[in-house]
């Protein structure tokens, strides 16, 4: 007769869970989930070996109970690790060693920031009514990204990756911030402030999207006064501003005693002449031609000054996107074309100038002289000789 083996024995419950225990505690959710297992154990004790079907059902009940117990534990304790990385709360300062410190950590939509050092280590939050360099449109929390790219201990992204993140998140944020009225050719450009390498190493993973006025190198250079939401976005300069030159191309504003490409003689408001929808480029050119000729004569002192200094009068145009965004202003400018780009001018057009290091030679009074056109410029207005 084959030997009969004893059935497996389940571990007995702790003494505190046994009936009659003086320190009996209140049954927990886990106790209730394991009740089917206790029943199987009781049957094993009383009835001896069970059928294969009964054992299978008992094991299934155990598996389901353990799974549910684990899920309930995770739900109640908010996961296995109570010290896990938490989402950044932009309303609370983050002492992470970020490049901008508390001002960076608390900056939110609508805040205005400024700095004076090249690495923005002195970044501060200011009232938007005072001069500032950056207006925040959104904050982006990279810790919410899936994967390990921005996780703890990840490498500080390079400038190309930050540019991609700016284009991915900040352009749409700026459009939303301005109600869909961001002039793509206007004075304001979409910018991004990152926490700096020190802040990144300390665990800071937030970025600040915003709007700024940038120079030719893409760096915020010109202070803004007031909220961008209330400022004309037209890309115009103050009258008398000279725009610098490098490799025959315009750069940033400079003193007119320095080499430059062109000089601003006036700002024209197209809304004074055009109503309704966006005017065509031809219509804009016809209006600007007469207006800029008049303004140039007033700025330079005489109607013949432009001709005598061999300069060309030119202007830009507003496309439909800029018009619909609310831009209405254009500059009238004087400069001189070269084989490729602009000639280099030194001195204000109001006084004595040099072009490519030489004093300009006025054309003869007989006949009509037409200066070479500047890149993309409308035909210059030349007074008829009398």
XYZ file of C-alpha atoms in Angstrom:
386
model
C 0.000 0.000 0.000
C 1.607 3.298 -1.057
C 2.697 5.674 1.615
C 0.240 8.521 2.134
C 1.868 11.946 2.334
C 0.681 14.657 4.646
C -0.937 17.714 2.983
C 1.078 20.951 2.811
C 0.704 23.175 5.835
C 0.088 26.911 5.461
C 1.879 29.124 7.959
C -0.285 29.829 10.954
C -1.424 33.386 11.487
C 0.394 35.450 14.078
C -0.800 35.019 17.623
C -2.321 38.458 17.609
C -4.729 37.271 14.870
C -5.863 34.076 16.593
C -9.270 33.964 18.280
C -8.995 34.503 21.956
C -5.650 36.269 21.767
C -5.499 38.945 24.457
C -3.919 41.408 21.959
C -6.298 40.688 19.152
C -6.338 43.485 16.628
C -9.057 44.577 14.227
C -9.014 42.574 10.955
C -7.334 44.462 8.118
C -8.147 44.543 4.403
C -5.347 42.025 3.887
C -6.917 39.655 6.451
C -10.223 39.807 4.627
C -8.560 39.157 1.266
C -6.776 36.101 2.678
C -9.950 34.688 4.210
C -10.325 32.112 1.363
C -6.843 30.842 2.183
C -7.774 30.459 5.834
C -10.785 28.411 4.741
C -8.570 26.125 2.667
C -6.242 25.739 5.629
C -9.159 24.846 7.916
C -10.362 22.165 5.506
C -6.889 20.727 5.258
C -6.720 20.442 9.033
C -10.151 18.811 9.380
C -10.678 16.731 6.267
C -7.246 15.603 5.246
C -6.081 15.616 1.626
C -8.202 17.638 -0.832
C -8.973 16.908 -4.431
C -6.796 18.418 -7.183
C -9.690 20.696 -8.180
C -10.000 22.088 -4.668
C -6.254 22.721 -4.430
C -6.235 24.530 -7.779
C -9.090 26.776 -6.703
C -7.305 27.469 -3.426
C -4.097 28.471 -5.200
C -6.053 30.733 -7.579
C -7.751 32.425 -4.633
C -4.341 32.968 -3.023
C -2.922 34.567 -6.179
C -5.882 36.925 -6.566
C -5.754 37.868 -2.890
C -2.054 38.644 -2.904
C -2.376 40.759 -6.079
C -5.239 42.784 -4.619
C -3.345 43.233 -1.372
C -0.330 44.651 -3.239
C -2.504 47.052 -5.228
C -4.267 48.302 -2.101
C -0.913 48.794 -0.381
C 0.384 50.874 -3.295
C -2.792 52.961 -3.356
C -2.764 53.678 0.372
C 0.963 54.453 0.568
C 1.189 56.295 -2.785
C 3.622 53.742 -4.130
C 6.530 51.778 -2.833
C 8.882 54.689 -2.318
C 7.593 57.665 -0.409
C 10.772 59.562 -1.339
C 10.242 59.345 -5.088
C 10.821 62.414 -7.346
C 7.885 64.796 -7.123
C 6.609 67.143 -9.835
C 7.987 70.661 -9.611
C 5.609 73.204 -8.119
C 6.362 76.552 -9.802
C 4.718 78.442 -6.962
C 7.408 77.387 -4.481
C 11.050 78.476 -4.555
C 13.407 75.643 -5.439
C 16.737 75.857 -3.563
C 18.473 73.781 -6.200
C 21.355 76.055 -7.121
C 19.634 77.009 -10.389
C 21.220 79.787 -12.377
C 18.434 82.162 -11.351
C 17.766 80.976 -7.799
C 14.436 81.839 -6.202
C 13.360 84.196 -9.007
C 13.686 81.395 -11.521
C 11.999 78.842 -9.268
C 8.921 80.997 -8.638
C 8.527 82.619 -12.073
C 5.117 81.943 -13.613
C 3.055 83.058 -16.596
C 2.857 86.845 -16.795
C 5.934 87.528 -14.639
C 8.695 89.754 -15.978
C 12.386 89.010 -15.437
C 15.579 90.930 -15.985
C 19.325 90.523 -15.466
C 22.590 92.308 -16.194
C 25.193 89.518 -16.188
C 25.804 87.473 -19.321
C 24.982 84.191 -17.546
C 21.823 85.663 -15.948
C 23.107 84.700 -12.485
C 21.624 87.939 -11.127
C 18.183 87.271 -12.615
C 15.420 89.007 -10.677
C 11.665 89.344 -10.922
C 10.423 92.903 -11.564
C 7.165 94.693 -12.207
C 6.331 94.562 -15.921
C 5.860 98.329 -15.903
C 9.602 98.764 -15.387
C 12.364 97.820 -17.806
C 12.877 94.088 -18.206
C 14.301 91.602 -20.711
C 11.913 88.649 -20.550
C 8.182 88.086 -20.053
C 7.226 84.560 -18.987
C 4.537 82.848 -21.059
C 4.695 79.325 -19.565
C 6.773 76.966 -17.441
C 7.655 73.493 -18.705
C 8.318 70.618 -16.303
C 10.686 68.163 -17.976
C 10.440 65.748 -15.055
C 7.092 64.669 -16.501
C 8.726 63.473 -19.711
C 8.699 59.696 -20.141
C 12.010 57.902 -20.385
C 15.402 58.717 -18.913
C 16.467 61.716 -21.018
C 15.607 64.229 -18.283
C 15.583 61.860 -15.315
C 17.725 62.065 -12.162
C 21.421 62.144 -12.999
C 20.814 62.867 -16.687
C 23.298 64.932 -18.669
C 22.690 68.670 -19.090
C 21.166 69.186 -22.589
C 23.178 71.079 -25.192
C 22.030 74.304 -26.856
C 20.554 72.453 -29.847
C 18.319 70.349 -27.588
C 17.159 73.434 -25.708
C 16.363 75.073 -29.058
C 14.262 72.047 -29.991
C 12.421 72.239 -26.671
C 11.814 75.955 -27.212
C 10.337 75.353 -30.650
C 8.322 72.388 -29.391
C 6.766 74.076 -26.366
C 7.380 77.823 -26.287
C 6.086 78.917 -29.702
C 2.616 77.530 -29.029
C 2.749 78.900 -25.464
C 3.476 82.401 -26.810
C 0.606 82.161 -29.288
C -1.764 81.105 -26.528
C -0.463 83.815 -24.202
C -1.153 86.503 -26.833
C -4.499 85.072 -27.899
C -3.113 83.827 -31.218
C -1.730 87.256 -32.137
C 2.032 86.753 -32.222
C 3.621 88.622 -35.123
C 6.110 86.153 -36.669
C 8.072 89.075 -38.129
C 7.607 91.402 -35.202
C 10.015 92.770 -32.626
C 9.312 90.036 -30.075
C 10.829 86.587 -30.420
C 10.189 83.407 -28.481
C 12.844 82.686 -25.879
C 13.646 80.099 -23.219
C 15.507 80.227 -19.904
C 16.952 76.966 -18.588
C 18.044 76.326 -14.977
C 21.726 76.314 -15.838
C 24.118 73.410 -15.503
C 24.426 73.802 -11.729
C 20.667 73.826 -11.296
C 20.282 70.826 -13.587
C 22.846 68.871 -11.605
C 20.934 69.724 -8.424
C 17.740 68.253 -9.879
C 15.939 71.288 -11.345
C 14.024 70.233 -14.451
C 11.842 73.249 -15.245
C 12.183 75.665 -18.139
C 10.703 79.133 -18.547
C 9.222 80.063 -21.933
C 8.875 83.750 -22.700
C 9.034 86.664 -25.123
C 11.986 88.991 -25.587
C 13.600 91.436 -27.990
C 16.725 89.735 -29.326
C 19.793 90.931 -31.134
C 21.457 89.319 -34.133
C 22.950 86.619 -31.870
C 19.564 85.599 -30.485
C 20.309 87.089 -27.044
C 17.854 89.376 -25.253
C 19.433 92.808 -25.523
C 16.765 95.514 -25.654
C 14.756 96.217 -22.491
C 10.960 96.110 -22.680
C 8.690 98.436 -20.738
C 5.147 97.198 -20.137
C 3.516 93.870 -20.883
C 3.971 92.414 -24.356
C 0.190 91.964 -24.433
C -0.181 95.754 -24.562
C 2.730 96.731 -26.852
C 2.769 97.258 -30.610
C 4.697 94.301 -32.032
C 5.834 96.122 -35.179
C 9.578 95.664 -35.718
C 10.540 99.312 -35.773
C 13.385 101.328 -34.280
C 13.542 104.809 -32.808
C 14.163 107.588 -35.302
C 17.906 108.320 -35.550
C 18.959 104.738 -34.768
C 21.817 103.317 -36.833
C 21.997 99.557 -37.443
C 25.482 98.063 -37.356
C 27.067 96.006 -40.103
C 29.122 92.816 -40.346
C 30.136 91.067 -43.567
C 27.919 93.525 -45.476
C 24.817 92.491 -43.486
C 22.890 94.411 -40.781
C 23.486 93.509 -37.131
C 22.372 95.406 -34.020
C 21.893 99.098 -33.205
C 25.123 101.052 -32.772
C 26.140 104.652 -32.347
C 26.033 106.364 -35.731
C 29.724 107.256 -35.426
C 30.393 103.514 -35.715
C 30.256 101.588 -39.021
C 26.662 100.803 -39.889
C 24.409 99.604 -42.703
C 21.547 102.079 -42.531
C 19.891 104.787 -40.472
C 16.239 105.200 -39.413
C 14.716 108.476 -40.634
C 11.071 107.960 -39.613
C 8.363 105.550 -38.450
C 5.144 105.408 -40.481
C 1.785 104.201 -39.171
C -0.027 102.407 -42.006
C -3.276 102.528 -40.032
C -3.439 106.244 -40.832
C -3.990 105.336 -44.476
C -5.308 101.777 -44.623
C -8.455 100.453 -42.990
C -9.859 96.960 -42.984
C -7.872 93.958 -44.155
C -4.168 93.725 -44.937
C -3.093 96.035 -47.798
C -1.145 94.509 -50.685
C 2.584 95.084 -50.965
C 2.068 97.240 -54.050
C -0.382 99.463 -52.180
C 1.999 99.712 -49.242
C 4.885 100.636 -51.572
C 2.893 103.422 -53.243
C 2.011 104.945 -49.895
C 5.464 104.475 -48.342
C 7.233 105.901 -51.395
C 5.660 109.317 -50.982
C 5.707 109.283 -47.180
C 9.347 108.212 -46.864
C 10.507 110.781 -49.428
C 8.885 113.538 -47.407
C 10.213 112.201 -44.106
C 13.752 111.798 -45.486
C 13.816 115.391 -46.708
C 12.663 116.595 -43.291
C 15.200 114.402 -41.467
C 18.196 115.253 -43.675
C 17.375 118.933 -43.951
C 16.938 119.379 -47.712
C 15.230 117.469 -50.543
C 18.597 117.126 -52.320
C 20.555 115.715 -49.360
C 19.706 112.100 -50.183
C 20.899 112.513 -53.783
C 24.017 114.479 -52.884
C 25.110 111.834 -50.385
C 24.424 109.036 -52.905
C 22.165 107.286 -50.421
C 19.134 105.144 -51.154
C 15.775 105.431 -49.422
C 14.046 102.130 -48.631
C 11.444 100.487 -46.400
C 9.956 97.121 -45.561
C 6.393 95.811 -45.879
C 3.917 94.097 -43.561
C 2.618 90.682 -44.603
C -0.891 89.447 -43.814
C 0.232 87.544 -40.710
C 1.784 90.638 -39.180
C -1.240 92.739 -40.041
C -3.658 90.260 -38.455
C -1.466 90.161 -35.338
C -1.956 93.922 -34.979
C 1.296 95.343 -36.386
C 0.816 98.566 -38.348
C 4.145 100.423 -38.369
C 7.129 100.498 -40.736
C 10.450 102.337 -40.746
C 11.824 104.549 -43.506
C 15.606 103.993 -43.793
C 18.573 105.375 -45.705
C 21.628 103.339 -46.687
C 23.656 102.341 -49.729
C 23.737 99.062 -51.599
C 26.886 97.099 -52.375
C 27.611 94.142 -54.650
C 26.476 91.818 -51.883
C 24.442 93.455 -49.168
C 25.149 96.916 -47.819
C 28.002 99.376 -48.055
C 29.573 100.510 -44.770
C 28.566 103.997 -43.661
C 30.246 106.008 -40.906
C 28.583 109.089 -39.433
C 24.960 110.196 -39.283
C 23.262 110.985 -42.576
C 22.302 114.317 -41.036
C 25.938 115.423 -41.280
C 29.126 114.400 -43.031
C 29.427 110.711 -43.808
C 31.882 108.299 -45.344
C 30.853 105.335 -47.458
C 33.331 102.463 -47.464
C 35.908 104.873 -46.083
C 35.384 107.555 -48.774
C 33.407 110.778 -48.769
C 30.462 110.534 -51.173
C 30.794 112.376 -54.491
C 27.532 114.082 -55.519
C 26.352 113.114 -59.005
C 26.262 115.785 -61.733
C 23.241 118.065 -61.690
C 22.415 117.349 -65.307
C 20.545 114.138 -65.974
C 18.993 111.679 -63.566
C 21.094 109.681 -61.106
C 19.664 106.477 -59.692
C 21.589 104.957 -56.762
C 21.917 101.164 -56.849
C 18.954 99.578 -55.013
C 19.415 97.929 -51.664
C 18.539 94.255 -51.190
C 14.764 93.967 -51.208
C 14.302 97.740 -51.286
C 11.611 99.559 -53.196
C 12.818 101.864 -56.004
C 14.203 105.081 -54.484
C 12.466 108.408 -54.944
C 14.739 110.800 -56.873
C 13.726 114.475 -57.235
C 13.657 115.663 -60.846
C 16.406 118.200 -61.581
C 15.185 121.723 -62.285
